[in-house]
Short mmCIF file of C-alpha atoms and ligand atoms in Angstrom, two decimals:
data_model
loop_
_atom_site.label_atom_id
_atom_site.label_comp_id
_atom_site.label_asym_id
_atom_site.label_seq_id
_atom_site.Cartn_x
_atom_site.Cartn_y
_atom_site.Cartn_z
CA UNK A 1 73.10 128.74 109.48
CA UNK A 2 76.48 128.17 108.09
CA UNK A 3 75.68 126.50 105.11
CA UNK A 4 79.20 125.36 104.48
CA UNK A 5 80.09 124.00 107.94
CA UNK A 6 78.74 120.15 106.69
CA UNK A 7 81.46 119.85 103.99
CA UNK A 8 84.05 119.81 106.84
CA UNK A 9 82.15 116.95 108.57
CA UNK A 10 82.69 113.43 108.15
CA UNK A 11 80.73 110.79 106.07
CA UNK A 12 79.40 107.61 106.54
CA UNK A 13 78.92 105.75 103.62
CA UNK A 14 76.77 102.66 103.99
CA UNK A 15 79.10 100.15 104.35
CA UNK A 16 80.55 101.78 107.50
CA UNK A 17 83.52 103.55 105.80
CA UNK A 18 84.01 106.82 107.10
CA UNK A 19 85.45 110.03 105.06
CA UNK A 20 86.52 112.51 107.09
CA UNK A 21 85.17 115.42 105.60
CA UNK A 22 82.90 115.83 102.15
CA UNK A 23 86.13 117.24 99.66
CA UNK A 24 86.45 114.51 96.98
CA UNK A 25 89.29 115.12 93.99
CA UNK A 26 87.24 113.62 90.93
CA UNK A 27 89.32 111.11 88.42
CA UNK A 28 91.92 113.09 86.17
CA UNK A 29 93.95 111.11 84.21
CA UNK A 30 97.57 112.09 83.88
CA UNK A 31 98.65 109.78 81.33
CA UNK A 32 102.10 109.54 83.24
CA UNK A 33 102.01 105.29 83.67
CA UNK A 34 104.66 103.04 82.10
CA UNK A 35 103.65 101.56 78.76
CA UNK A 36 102.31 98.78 80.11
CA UNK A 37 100.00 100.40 82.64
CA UNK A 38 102.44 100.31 85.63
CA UNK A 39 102.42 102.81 88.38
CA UNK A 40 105.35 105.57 88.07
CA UNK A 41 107.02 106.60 91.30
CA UNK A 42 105.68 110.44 89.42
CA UNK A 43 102.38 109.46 90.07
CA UNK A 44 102.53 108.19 93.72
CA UNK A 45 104.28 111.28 94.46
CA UNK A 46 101.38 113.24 92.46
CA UNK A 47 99.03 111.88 95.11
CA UNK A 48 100.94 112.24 98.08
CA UNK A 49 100.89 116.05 96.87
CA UNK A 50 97.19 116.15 97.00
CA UNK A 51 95.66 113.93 99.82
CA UNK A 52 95.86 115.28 103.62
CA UNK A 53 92.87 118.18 103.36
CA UNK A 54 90.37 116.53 100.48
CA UNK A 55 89.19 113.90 102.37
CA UNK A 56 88.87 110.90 99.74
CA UNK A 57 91.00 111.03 96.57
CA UNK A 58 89.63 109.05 93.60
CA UNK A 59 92.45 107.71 91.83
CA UNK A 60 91.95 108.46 87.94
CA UNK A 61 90.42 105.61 85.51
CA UNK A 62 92.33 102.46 85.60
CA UNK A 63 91.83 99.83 82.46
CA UNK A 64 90.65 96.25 83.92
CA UNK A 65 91.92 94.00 80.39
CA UNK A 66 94.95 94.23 78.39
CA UNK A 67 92.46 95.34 75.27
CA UNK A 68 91.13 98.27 77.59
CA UNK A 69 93.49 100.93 77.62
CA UNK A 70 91.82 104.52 76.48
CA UNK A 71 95.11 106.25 76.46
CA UNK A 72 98.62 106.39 76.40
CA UNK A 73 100.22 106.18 79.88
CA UNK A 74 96.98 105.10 80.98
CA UNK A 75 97.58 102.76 83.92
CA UNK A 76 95.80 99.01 85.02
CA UNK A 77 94.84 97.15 86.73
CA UNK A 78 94.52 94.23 84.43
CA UNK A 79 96.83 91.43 85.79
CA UNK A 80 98.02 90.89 89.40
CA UNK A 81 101.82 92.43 88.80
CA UNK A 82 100.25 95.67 89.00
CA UNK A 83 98.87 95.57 92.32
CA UNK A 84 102.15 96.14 93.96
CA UNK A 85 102.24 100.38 92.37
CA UNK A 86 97.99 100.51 93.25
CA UNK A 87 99.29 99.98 96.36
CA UNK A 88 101.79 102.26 96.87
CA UNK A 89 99.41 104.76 95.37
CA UNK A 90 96.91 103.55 97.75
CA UNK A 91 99.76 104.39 100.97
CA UNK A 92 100.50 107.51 99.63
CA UNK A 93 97.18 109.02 99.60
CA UNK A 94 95.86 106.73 103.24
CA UNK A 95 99.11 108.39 104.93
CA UNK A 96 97.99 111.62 104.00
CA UNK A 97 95.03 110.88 106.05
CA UNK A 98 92.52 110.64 103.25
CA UNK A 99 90.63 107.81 101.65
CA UNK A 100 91.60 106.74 98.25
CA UNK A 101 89.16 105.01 95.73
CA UNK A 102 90.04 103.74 92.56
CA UNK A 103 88.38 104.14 89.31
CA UNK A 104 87.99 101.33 86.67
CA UNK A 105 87.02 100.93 83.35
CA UNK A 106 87.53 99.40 80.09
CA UNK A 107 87.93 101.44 76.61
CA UNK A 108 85.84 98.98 74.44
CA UNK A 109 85.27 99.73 70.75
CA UNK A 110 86.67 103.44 71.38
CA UNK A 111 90.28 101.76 72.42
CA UNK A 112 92.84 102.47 69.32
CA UNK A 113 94.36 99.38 67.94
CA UNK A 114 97.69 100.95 68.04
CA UNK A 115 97.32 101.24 72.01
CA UNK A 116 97.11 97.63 72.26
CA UNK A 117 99.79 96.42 70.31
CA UNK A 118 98.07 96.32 67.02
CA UNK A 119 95.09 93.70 68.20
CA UNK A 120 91.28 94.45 67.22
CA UNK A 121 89.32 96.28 70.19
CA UNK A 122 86.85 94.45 71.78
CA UNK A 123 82.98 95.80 72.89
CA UNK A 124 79.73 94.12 73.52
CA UNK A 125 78.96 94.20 69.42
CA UNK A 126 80.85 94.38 66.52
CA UNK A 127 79.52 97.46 65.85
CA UNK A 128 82.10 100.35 65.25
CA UNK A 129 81.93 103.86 66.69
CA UNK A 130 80.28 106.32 64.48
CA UNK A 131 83.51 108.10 63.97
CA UNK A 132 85.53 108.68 60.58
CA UNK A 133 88.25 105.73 60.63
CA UNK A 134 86.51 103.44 63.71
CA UNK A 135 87.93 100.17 63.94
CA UNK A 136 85.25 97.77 63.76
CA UNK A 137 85.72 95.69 66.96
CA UNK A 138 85.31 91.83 67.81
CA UNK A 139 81.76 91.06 69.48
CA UNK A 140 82.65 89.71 73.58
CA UNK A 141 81.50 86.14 73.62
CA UNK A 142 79.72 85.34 77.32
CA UNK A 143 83.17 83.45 77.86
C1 LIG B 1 92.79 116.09 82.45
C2 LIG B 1 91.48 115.46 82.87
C3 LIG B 1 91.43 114.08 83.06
C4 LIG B 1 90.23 113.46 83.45
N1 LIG B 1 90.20 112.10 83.67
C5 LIG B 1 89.06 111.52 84.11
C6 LIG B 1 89.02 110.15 84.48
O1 LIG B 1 90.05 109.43 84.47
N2 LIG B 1 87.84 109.64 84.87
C7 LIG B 1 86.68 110.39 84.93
O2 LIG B 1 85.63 109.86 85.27
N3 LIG B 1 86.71 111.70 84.64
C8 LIG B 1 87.85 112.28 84.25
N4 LIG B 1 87.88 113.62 84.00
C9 LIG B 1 86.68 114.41 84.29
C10 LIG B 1 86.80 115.03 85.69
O3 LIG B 1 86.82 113.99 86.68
C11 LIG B 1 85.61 115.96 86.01
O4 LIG B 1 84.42 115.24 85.95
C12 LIG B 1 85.53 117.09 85.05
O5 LIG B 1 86.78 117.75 85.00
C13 LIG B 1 84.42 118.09 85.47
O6 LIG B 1 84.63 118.53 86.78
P1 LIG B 1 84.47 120.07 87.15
O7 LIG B 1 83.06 120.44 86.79
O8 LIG B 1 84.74 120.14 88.61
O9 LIG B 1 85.51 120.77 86.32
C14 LIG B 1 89.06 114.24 83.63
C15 LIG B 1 89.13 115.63 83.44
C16 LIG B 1 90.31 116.22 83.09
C17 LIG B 1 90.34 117.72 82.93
#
């Protein structure tokens, strides 16, 4: 038996989405957004470069609140004026052929003030990292 032959075969997840072979690209974050998390033209070209034979593409981590961001040039998806560059991310990688998934996430008590403008990270507690200079964040109330 060719043991290799099923990772050319499609998928079918659950929800009746179907991959067309088994080759996923895991999240890699390129730190190439704008400063405020928007999509570069860069980065939809980056993916257009790499969809067509790995059949689904997940589209590196993507910070859901404007206190979330992990990195610089990391990009959102933390207010609707950034859906328009998802999108064409999105395109580039579906007119490839391949499926693209996107990756979210937010930094909590590990985000660095100075990535957000100077604020106070927020996490679940006000408990800070056990790391030499930690910032100490604010506690998320259920609101
Ligand atoms: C430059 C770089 C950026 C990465 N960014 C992410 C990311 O955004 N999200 C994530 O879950 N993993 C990220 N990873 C981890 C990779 O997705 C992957 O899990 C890791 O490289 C191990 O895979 P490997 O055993 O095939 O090398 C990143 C890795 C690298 C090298």
């Amino acid at each position: 038996m060719n043991t290799l032959t099923p990772i050319l075969t499609p998928l079918t997840l659950p929800n009746g989405a179907v991959l067309k072979n088994r080759l996923v690209m895991a999240p890699m974050t390129t730190c190439t957004g704008f400063y405020d998390g928007t999509v570069t033209s860069e980065l939809v070209e980056y993916y257009r470069a790499r969809a067509g034979s790995i059949g689904t593409v997940i589209v590196e981590c993507c910070f859901i609140d404007n206190r979330g961001p992990a990195f610089p040039g990391a990009i959102a998806i933390d207010s609707d004026n950034k859906i328009p560059g998802l999108k064409r991310i999105a395109d580039a990688i579906k007119s490839e052929g391949s499926t693209a998934i996107l990756q979210i996430y937010h930094g909590g008590r590990m985000v660095e003030p100075e990535l957000i403008g100077g604020k106070t990270p927020v996490a679940p507690s006000a408990i800070a990292a056990p790391r030499e200079g930690a910032t100490k964040p604010l506690a998320l109330t259920a609101e």
